[in-house]
Tab-separated table of C-alpha atoms in Angstrom:
chain	number	residue	atom	x	y	z
A	1	MET	CA	5.218	12.995	24.168
A	2	ALA	CA	2.819	10.438	22.949
A	3	ASN	CA	3.969	7.016	22.515
A	4	ALA	CA	2.593	3.306	21.870
A	5	SER	CA	1.211	2.771	25.205
A	6	GLY	CA	0.573	6.026	26.675
A	7	ILE	CA	1.413	9.735	27.243
A	8	LEU	CA	4.907	10.568	28.532
A	9	THR	CA	6.781	13.806	29.461
A	10	PRO	CA	10.256	13.324	29.329
A	11	THR	CA	12.700	15.899	29.312
A	12	ILE	CA	14.367	16.803	25.885
A	13	LYS	CA	17.567	17.961	25.138
A	14	ILE	CA	18.022	19.396	21.826
A	15	SER	CA	21.583	19.921	20.570
A	16	SER	CA	20.751	20.943	16.941
A	17	SER	CA	17.728	20.977	14.566
A	18	ILE	CA	17.035	17.989	12.097
A	19	GLY	CA	15.381	18.978	8.954
A	20	ILE	CA	12.408	17.137	7.768
A	21	ASN	CA	10.188	18.605	5.146
A	22	ARG	CA	6.430	17.989	4.361
A	23	SER	CA	7.149	15.976	1.232
A	24	GLY	CA	10.092	13.941	2.314
A	25	PHE	CA	12.924	13.284	4.452
A	26	CYS	CA	16.364	14.873	4.234
A	27	SER	CA	19.187	13.191	2.812
A	28	PRO	CA	20.212	9.627	4.052
A	29	LYS	CA	23.792	10.905	5.850
A	30	SER	CA	24.938	9.701	9.148
A	31	VAL	CA	23.814	11.761	12.070
A	32	SER	CA	26.107	11.849	14.937
A	33	VAL	CA	25.041	11.048	18.646
A	34	SER	CA	25.406	14.761	19.549
A	35	GLU	CA	23.037	15.735	16.702
A	36	ARG	CA	20.586	13.777	17.884
A	37	VAL	CA	17.478	14.632	19.735
A	38	CYS	CA	17.411	12.495	22.957
A	39	CYS	CA	14.511	11.981	25.284
A	40	SER	CA	15.502	10.750	28.878
A	41	ARG	CA	13.465	7.982	30.124
A	42	THR	CA	10.847	8.642	32.869
A	43	SER	CA	10.769	6.020	35.833
A	44	GLN	CA	7.683	4.414	33.904
A	45	GLU	CA	9.519	2.514	31.362
A	46	SER	CA	7.983	2.807	27.729
A	47	ARG	CA	7.425	-0.527	26.185
A	48	VAL	CA	9.379	1.144	22.980
A	49	PRO	CA	12.298	3.222	23.123
A	50	ARG	CA	11.906	6.950	22.970
A	51	LEU	CA	14.237	8.496	20.476
A	52	ILE	CA	13.068	11.063	17.855
A	53	SER	CA	15.039	10.743	15.063
A	54	LYS	CA	15.485	7.044	14.524
A	55	GLY	CA	15.693	5.325	11.280
A	56	CYS	CA	13.547	2.713	9.874
A	57	LYS	CA	14.024	-0.466	7.549
A	58	LEU	CA	12.164	-2.844	5.778
A	59	VAL	CA	12.949	-6.226	7.239
A	60	GLY	CA	10.294	-8.417	6.503
A	61	CYS	CA	7.631	-9.246	3.670
A	62	GLY	CA	5.167	-11.608	2.749
A	63	SER	CA	2.230	-12.099	0.437
A	64	ALA	CA	-0.832	-14.402	-0.180
A	65	VAL	CA	-3.189	-14.700	-3.049
A	66	PRO	CA	-6.535	-16.720	-3.292
A	67	ASN	CA	-6.239	-20.203	-4.623
A	68	ASN	CA	-8.928	-19.367	-7.822
A	69	GLN	CA	-6.961	-18.565	-10.786
A	70	PHE	CA	-9.447	-16.801	-13.324
A	71	SER	CA	-7.392	-16.461	-16.966
A	72	ASN	CA	-8.468	-14.289	-19.672
A	73	ASP	CA	-9.597	-16.949	-21.714
A	74	ASP	CA	-12.294	-17.671	-18.732
A	75	LEU	CA	-13.139	-13.878	-18.909
A	76	ALA	CA	-14.013	-14.532	-22.356
A	77	LYS	CA	-16.616	-16.818	-21.541
A	78	ILE	CA	-18.810	-14.372	-19.684
A	79	VAL	CA	-17.982	-11.035	-21.447
A	80	ASP	CA	-17.040	-10.104	-25.217
A	81	THR	CA	-13.623	-10.278	-25.049
A	82	SER	CA	-10.498	-12.154	-25.645
A	83	ASP	CA	-6.877	-13.051	-24.437
A	84	GLU	CA	-5.205	-11.097	-27.261
A	85	TRP	CA	-7.518	-7.781	-26.585
A	86	ILE	CA	-6.968	-7.902	-22.763
A	87	SER	CA	-3.077	-8.651	-22.788
A	88	SER	CA	-2.205	-6.197	-25.612
A	89	ARG	CA	-3.924	-3.573	-23.850
A	90	THR	CA	-3.312	-4.279	-20.122
A	91	GLY	CA	-0.495	-6.653	-20.190
A	92	ILE	CA	-2.813	-8.755	-18.033
A	93	ARG	CA	-2.912	-12.646	-18.676
A	94	ASN	CA	-4.250	-13.885	-15.217
A	95	ARG	CA	-5.699	-12.751	-11.841
A	96	ARG	CA	-6.566	-14.545	-8.397
A	97	ILE	CA	-10.329	-14.085	-7.178
A	98	VAL	CA	-11.512	-15.095	-3.748
A	99	THR	CA	-14.268	-17.478	-3.495
A	100	GLY	CA	-15.886	-20.144	-1.517
A	101	LYS	CA	-14.637	-19.820	2.074
A	102	GLU	CA	-11.511	-17.678	1.265
A	103	ASN	CA	-11.777	-13.905	2.436
A	104	LEU	CA	-9.546	-10.867	2.824
A	105	THR	CA	-8.796	-11.168	6.167
A	106	GLY	CA	-7.549	-14.541	5.814
A	107	LEU	CA	-4.934	-13.321	3.242
A	108	ALA	CA	-3.804	-10.248	5.186
A	109	VAL	CA	-3.086	-12.655	8.035
A	110	GLU	CA	-1.039	-15.001	5.788
A	111	ALA	CA	0.852	-12.034	4.289
A	112	ALA	CA	1.522	-10.734	7.705
A	113	GLN	CA	2.756	-13.986	9.377
A	114	LYS	CA	5.113	-14.694	6.520
A	115	ALA	CA	6.564	-10.841	7.124
A	116	LEU	CA	6.871	-11.536	10.711
A	117	GLU	CA	8.825	-14.897	10.150
A	118	MET	CA	11.177	-13.585	7.653
A	119	ALA	CA	11.765	-10.480	10.035
A	120	GLU	CA	12.216	-12.846	12.941
A	121	VAL	CA	9.695	-11.116	14.950
A	122	LYS	CA	6.898	-12.495	17.022
A	123	ALA	CA	3.058	-10.986	16.874
A	124	ASP	CA	3.516	-10.008	20.550
A	125	GLU	CA	6.628	-7.536	19.489
A	126	VAL	CA	4.247	-5.647	16.909
A	127	ASP	CA	3.705	-2.220	18.249
A	128	LEU	CA	1.430	-1.085	15.439
A	129	ILE	CA	-0.498	-2.619	12.670
A	130	LEU	CA	-1.701	-0.376	9.697
A	131	PHE	CA	-4.273	-2.466	7.355
A	132	CYS	CA	-4.400	-0.432	3.937
A	133	SER	CA	-7.477	-1.708	2.264
A	134	SER	CA	-10.662	0.004	0.571
A	135	THR	CA	-12.549	-3.438	0.439
A	136	PRO	CA	-12.145	-4.940	4.225
A	137	ASP	CA	-14.625	-7.574	5.166
A	138	ASP	CA	-16.279	-5.365	7.749
A	139	LEU	CA	-17.495	-1.947	6.952
A	140	PHE	CA	-15.550	-0.899	10.192
A	141	GLY	CA	-12.359	-1.977	9.176
A	142	GLY	CA	-10.227	-5.124	8.908
A	143	ALA	CA	-7.198	-4.474	11.113
A	144	PRO	CA	-8.744	-5.361	14.689
A	145	GLU	CA	-9.785	-8.708	13.290
A	146	VAL	CA	-6.262	-9.285	11.793
A	147	GLN	CA	-4.659	-8.305	15.104
A	148	LYS	CA	-6.826	-10.902	16.916
A	149	ILE	CA	-5.924	-13.718	14.615
A	150	LEU	CA	-2.385	-12.644	14.685
A	151	GLY	CA	-2.229	-13.201	18.463
A	152	CYS	CA	-0.863	-9.886	19.109
A	153	LYS	CA	-1.595	-10.364	23.339
A	154	ARG	CA	-0.310	-6.877	24.049
A	155	ASN	CA	-3.306	-4.876	21.952
A	156	PRO	CA	-1.173	-2.752	19.927
A	157	PRO	CA	-2.872	-0.112	17.907
A	158	ALA	CA	-4.491	-1.716	14.487
A	159	PHE	CA	-6.477	0.449	12.271
A	160	ASP	CA	-7.270	0.853	8.468
A	161	ILE	CA	-6.129	3.460	5.832
A	162	ARG	CA	-8.272	3.696	2.596
A	163	ALA	CA	-6.597	5.125	-0.188
A	164	ALA	CA	-7.231	2.454	-2.707
A	165	CYS	CA	-4.169	1.960	-5.088
A	166	SER	CA	-2.176	4.190	-3.242
A	167	GLY	CA	-3.122	2.752	0.413
A	168	PHE	CA	0.302	0.702	0.816
A	169	LEU	CA	2.659	3.438	0.072
A	170	LEU	CA	0.607	5.913	2.342
A	171	GLY	CA	0.962	3.022	5.246
A	172	LEU	CA	4.692	2.619	4.424
A	173	VAL	CA	5.320	6.283	4.866
A	174	SER	CA	2.773	6.446	8.112
A	175	ALA	CA	4.864	3.526	9.407
A	176	SER	CA	8.059	5.378	9.171
A	177	CYS	CA	6.508	8.321	10.958
A	178	HIS	CA	5.215	6.662	13.783
A	179	ILE	CA	8.870	5.035	14.105
A	180	ARG	CA	10.687	8.358	13.629
A	181	GLY	CA	8.520	10.638	16.115
A	182	GLY	CA	6.776	8.398	18.012
A	183	GLY	CA	9.012	5.719	19.254
A	184	PHE	CA	7.195	2.623	17.828
A	185	LYS	CA	9.795	-0.055	17.017
A	186	ASN	CA	8.113	-2.864	15.027
A	187	VAL	CA	5.124	-1.507	12.526
A	188	LEU	CA	3.410	-4.026	10.317
A	189	VAL	CA	1.930	-2.440	7.036
A	190	ILE	CA	-0.228	-4.709	5.038
A	191	GLY	CA	-1.762	-4.145	1.529
A	192	ALA	CA	-4.833	-6.101	0.912
A	193	ASP	CA	-7.648	-5.786	-1.220
A	194	CYS	CA	-10.412	-7.532	-2.893
A	195	VAL	CA	-11.587	-5.284	-5.444
A	196	THR	CA	-13.343	-7.987	-7.955
A	197	ARG	CA	-16.440	-7.742	-5.129
A	198	TYR	CA	-17.255	-4.286	-6.722
A	199	VAL	CA	-16.479	-4.717	-10.473
A	200	ASP	CA	-19.324	-5.137	-13.168
A	201	TRP	CA	-18.699	-8.276	-14.601
A	202	THR	CA	-20.430	-7.264	-18.032
A	203	ASP	CA	-18.079	-4.117	-18.069
A	204	LYS	CA	-15.154	-5.418	-20.398
A	205	LYS	CA	-12.983	-2.113	-19.697
A	206	THR	CA	-13.083	-2.652	-15.919
A	207	CYS	CA	-13.710	-6.263	-14.930
A	208	VAL	CA	-10.429	-7.593	-16.921
A	209	LEU	CA	-8.124	-5.281	-14.849
A	210	PHE	CA	-8.393	-6.595	-10.932
A	211	GLY	CA	-7.582	-9.510	-8.773
A	212	ASP	CA	-7.290	-10.065	-5.243
A	213	ALA	CA	-4.485	-10.372	-2.979
A	214	ALA	CA	-2.623	-9.543	0.090
A	215	GLY	CA	0.984	-8.235	0.895
A	216	ALA	CA	2.859	-7.040	4.040
A	217	ILE	CA	6.021	-5.602	4.929
A	218	LEU	CA	7.479	-5.303	8.611
A	219	VAL	CA	9.056	-2.118	9.401
A	220	GLN	CA	11.370	-1.866	11.954
A	221	ALA	CA	13.194	1.241	13.962
A	222	CYS	CA	16.963	1.379	13.433
A	223	ASP	CA	19.858	3.805	13.966
A	224	SER	CA	19.744	6.891	11.849
A	225	GLU	CA	22.787	5.508	10.098
A	226	GLU	CA	20.928	2.667	9.153
A	227	ASP	CA	17.903	4.332	8.033
A	228	GLY	CA	16.061	2.785	4.730
A	229	LEU	CA	13.786	5.306	4.064
A	230	PHE	CA	15.219	8.139	2.252
A	231	GLY	CA	12.804	10.430	0.626
A	232	PHE	CA	8.751	10.362	0.066
A	233	ASP	CA	6.340	12.603	-2.009
A	234	LEU	CA	2.441	12.504	-1.608
A	235	HIS	CA	-0.239	13.966	-2.919
A	236	THR	CA	-4.150	14.021	-3.347
A	237	ASP	CA	-6.564	15.771	-5.690
A	238	GLY	CA	-10.277	15.428	-4.820
A	239	SER	CA	-11.110	16.840	-8.390
A	240	GLY	CA	-10.055	13.806	-9.972
A	241	SER	CA	-12.191	11.503	-8.202
A	242	ARG	CA	-14.821	11.733	-11.099
A	243	TYR	CA	-12.678	9.588	-13.025
A	244	LEU	CA	-12.296	6.741	-10.638
A	245	ASN	CA	-14.827	5.917	-8.011
A	246	ALA	CA	-17.129	3.515	-6.329
A	247	GLY	CA	-20.101	5.336	-4.641
A	248	ILE	CA	-22.747	4.632	-2.462
A	249	LYS	CA	-26.295	3.570	-3.709
A	250	HIS	CA	-29.457	4.078	-1.917
A	251	SER	CA	-32.421	2.207	-2.851
A	252	GLU	CA	-35.798	2.758	-1.069
A	253	THR	CA	-37.068	-0.148	1.402
A	254	SER	CA	-40.195	-0.990	2.786
A	255	PHE	CA	-40.063	0.042	6.771
A	256	ALA	CA	-40.440	-3.043	8.980
A	257	LEU	CA	-43.788	-1.525	10.465
A	258	GLY	CA	-45.404	-0.563	7.179
A	259	SER	CA	-45.302	3.393	8.082
A	260	ASN	CA	-43.014	3.670	4.952
A	261	GLY	CA	-40.918	6.557	7.430
A	262	SER	CA	-44.031	8.718	7.842
A	263	ASP	CA	-43.457	8.635	11.554
A	264	LEU	CA	-39.640	9.288	11.406
A	265	GLY	CA	-39.705	11.835	8.895
A	266	PHE	CA	-37.626	10.466	6.428
A	267	SER	CA	-37.637	7.083	4.102
A	268	PRO	CA	-35.367	4.593	5.134
A	269	SER	CA	-33.219	2.868	2.481
A	270	ASP	CA	-30.885	0.276	1.532
A	271	THR	CA	-27.488	1.227	0.881
A	272	SER	CA	-24.875	-0.613	-0.977
A	273	ILE	CA	-21.761	-0.025	-2.891
A	274	SER	CA	-21.907	0.771	-6.669
A	275	HIS	CA	-19.607	-1.126	-9.134
A	276	ILE	CA	-16.571	0.631	-10.058
A	277	GLN	CA	-16.575	3.760	-12.245
A	278	MET	CA	-13.468	4.381	-14.332
A	279	ASN	CA	-12.567	6.667	-17.126
A	280	GLY	CA	-9.563	4.840	-18.130
A	281	GLN	CA	-8.166	7.347	-20.608
A	282	GLU	CA	-8.087	9.968	-18.023
A	283	VAL	CA	-6.547	8.121	-15.400
A	284	PHE	CA	-3.911	7.060	-17.874
A	285	ARG	CA	-3.176	10.855	-18.712
A	286	PHE	CA	-3.126	11.825	-15.249
A	287	VAL	CA	-0.544	9.153	-13.892
A	288	VAL	CA	2.127	9.209	-16.784
A	289	LYS	CA	2.413	12.912	-15.717
A	290	ALA	CA	1.954	12.741	-12.037
A	291	VAL	CA	4.021	9.858	-11.479
A	292	PRO	CA	7.479	10.447	-13.051
A	293	GLU	CA	7.144	14.202	-11.426
A	294	SER	CA	6.603	12.740	-7.753
A	295	ILE	CA	9.538	10.194	-8.276
A	296	THR	CA	11.850	13.064	-9.459
A	297	THR	CA	10.526	14.857	-6.014
A	298	SER	CA	11.391	12.064	-4.109
A	299	LEU	CA	14.863	11.321	-5.519
A	300	THR	CA	15.639	15.121	-4.915
A	301	ASN	CA	14.382	14.571	-1.293
A	302	ALA	CA	16.691	11.829	-0.713
A	303	GLY	CA	19.600	13.557	-2.202
A	304	LEU	CA	19.942	10.815	-4.876
A	305	ARG	CA	20.305	10.487	-8.583
A	306	LEU	CA	18.833	7.946	-10.843
A	307	SER	CA	21.971	6.114	-11.108
A	308	ASP	CA	21.750	5.510	-7.574
A	309	ILE	CA	18.694	3.461	-8.116
A	310	ASP	CA	18.549	-0.574	-8.395
A	311	TRP	CA	14.917	-1.121	-9.025
A	312	LEU	CA	11.653	0.664	-10.037
A	313	LEU	CA	8.596	-0.842	-8.474
A	314	LEU	CA	5.271	0.897	-9.544
A	315	HIS	CA	1.741	0.192	-8.380
A	316	GLN	CA	0.739	-2.681	-10.613
A	317	ALA	CA	-1.943	-1.302	-12.557
A	318	ASN	CA	-1.640	-1.422	-16.371
A	319	GLN	CA	1.741	-2.485	-18.183
A	320	ARG	CA	1.214	0.436	-20.549
A	321	ILE	CA	1.675	2.812	-17.402
A	322	ILE	CA	4.814	0.917	-16.127
A	323	ASP	CA	6.415	1.044	-19.556
A	324	HIS	CA	5.410	4.955	-20.382
A	325	VAL	CA	6.889	5.888	-16.748
A	326	ALA	CA	10.060	3.918	-17.186
A	327	THR	CA	10.725	5.364	-20.518
A	328	LYS	CA	9.677	8.926	-19.113
A	329	LEU	CA	12.398	8.435	-16.482
A	330	GLU	CA	14.626	6.877	-18.931
A	331	PHE	CA	15.033	4.000	-16.388
A	332	PRO	CA	16.266	0.397	-17.646
A	333	MET	CA	13.345	-1.745	-18.486
A	334	ASP	CA	15.442	-4.943	-17.066
A	335	ARG	CA	15.434	-3.313	-13.940
A	336	VAL	CA	11.689	-2.534	-13.737
A	337	ILE	CA	9.738	-5.067	-11.596
A	338	SER	CA	6.344	-6.268	-12.757
A	339	ASN	CA	4.119	-9.233	-11.824
A	340	LEU	CA	1.393	-7.576	-13.404
A	341	ALA	CA	0.784	-10.317	-16.127
A	342	ASN	CA	0.103	-13.071	-13.391
A	343	TYR	CA	-2.172	-10.976	-10.890
A	344	GLY	CA	-3.719	-8.063	-12.484
A	345	ASN	CA	-4.364	-4.868	-10.705
A	346	THR	CA	-4.354	-5.886	-6.685
A	347	SER	CA	-4.998	-2.397	-5.635
A	348	ALA	CA	-2.957	-1.850	-2.136
A	349	ALA	CA	-1.770	-5.175	-2.410
A	350	SER	CA	0.094	-4.674	-5.669
A	351	ILE	CA	3.416	-3.224	-4.395
A	352	PRO	CA	3.973	-5.582	-1.351
A	353	LEU	CA	3.094	-8.628	-3.585
A	354	ALA	CA	5.364	-7.702	-6.105
A	355	LEU	CA	8.153	-6.916	-3.773
A	356	ASP	CA	7.797	-9.933	-1.795
A	357	GLU	CA	7.992	-12.247	-4.989
A	358	ALA	CA	11.246	-10.292	-6.331
A	359	VAL	CA	13.100	-10.505	-2.871
A	360	ARG	CA	12.047	-14.128	-2.455
A	361	SER	CA	13.337	-15.100	-6.234
A	362	GLY	CA	16.401	-13.215	-5.171
A	363	LYS	CA	15.771	-10.643	-7.889
A	364	VAL	CA	15.834	-7.738	-5.022
A	365	LYS	CA	19.065	-8.183	-2.715
A	366	GLU	CA	19.555	-6.823	0.655
A	367	GLY	CA	21.128	-3.303	0.653
A	368	GLN	CA	19.620	-2.515	-2.949
A	369	THR	CA	17.641	0.811	-3.264
A	370	ILE	CA	14.013	0.878	-4.694
A	371	MET	CA	11.941	3.668	-6.139
A	372	THR	CA	8.273	3.007	-5.737
A	373	ALA	CA	5.186	4.885	-6.451
A	374	GLY	CA	1.470	4.411	-5.760
A	375	PHE	CA	-1.566	5.899	-7.513
A	376	GLY	CA	-5.038	5.745	-7.840
A	377	ALA	CA	-8.592	6.424	-6.706
A	378	GLY	CA	-9.142	9.764	-4.911
A	379	LEU	CA	-6.973	10.827	-6.828
A	380	THR	CA	-4.136	9.995	-4.651
A	381	TRP	CA	-0.740	9.495	-5.801
A	382	GLY	CA	2.964	9.566	-4.296
A	383	SER	CA	6.416	7.700	-4.121
A	384	ALA	CA	9.225	6.597	-2.056
A	385	ILE	CA	12.903	5.795	-2.266
A	386	VAL	CA	13.669	2.822	0.000
A	387	ARG	CA	16.266	0.489	0.838
A	388	TRP	CA	15.516	-3.261	1.224
A	389	GLY	CA	17.035	-4.818	4.255
């Protein structure tokens, strides 16, 4: 069996099968020791436990936002819009934007450090870092730089997950899979995006929506009886990418030696990322249908009812979407978490950012159950039922 530090081939003794399907985990019922799948340790000790069917729980959270706040009134100075127009259509009043010497890596590190501090876990105890971002500071990803700055001296694997606004949810489920089947103990999941780098500031339909931020969760292995990820549901429909994308642009450039590529057989070109293109109406129609269906599936996979849920936490994209989904699910509005007004759509950061604020303010308490959902470019979408703490 593979683990975080290498390849092991332990003797495996199976007493009974444990069912985990493709779209979620089985009901969160207690599993006796005799029912677990146990792996005996080899003489070469692994740095992490090798117990398949371990549970996982959310034990620490943190977030970070840029210093610069940009209000709707500020936007009205550069584009034909107003506070009333923006807030009535989106629910957004302010957003934070990376400026000056700030960068996304710095925000991600700050959020991660806060999550580790809350969880009382040292950087050297982290076994895996999942950096969920579609806008890293480096073309090749931001996870290695985050790992370096955090000071993880054991060199745990660290890599990026690019799924835009669904990124954090995919990272959360991926963390659970590494823990349940891979023997990892502490997995740091970071959602961070600087989407404002790619908006067209002359397009009032898109530039008003986005902000920059980072959020992090420490997911930790636990006994199956304490498992805190009850069920999930994930999907992708690539045909929907035409409604939300930011493609690569090519422009011809003069070849350094003046040959214009004639000696190469092709014309060299400069490449860049285009501004975000979005058909808001189509995305809205898609989300309000797909997300309630996904949440219902996750509840079924978890063996839970809506009445078992304490909080609804959706990706913070648009207040109309949040309200519409809650209404369709017949979920009480006073138990819907939303901080969209203060930050706008922060893409992969939105769920951990909102959760961190809710936890630190005392709104979300240890042991409470949250149903969460992400949706965005790809098109990707999904949901998960989790317990905090």
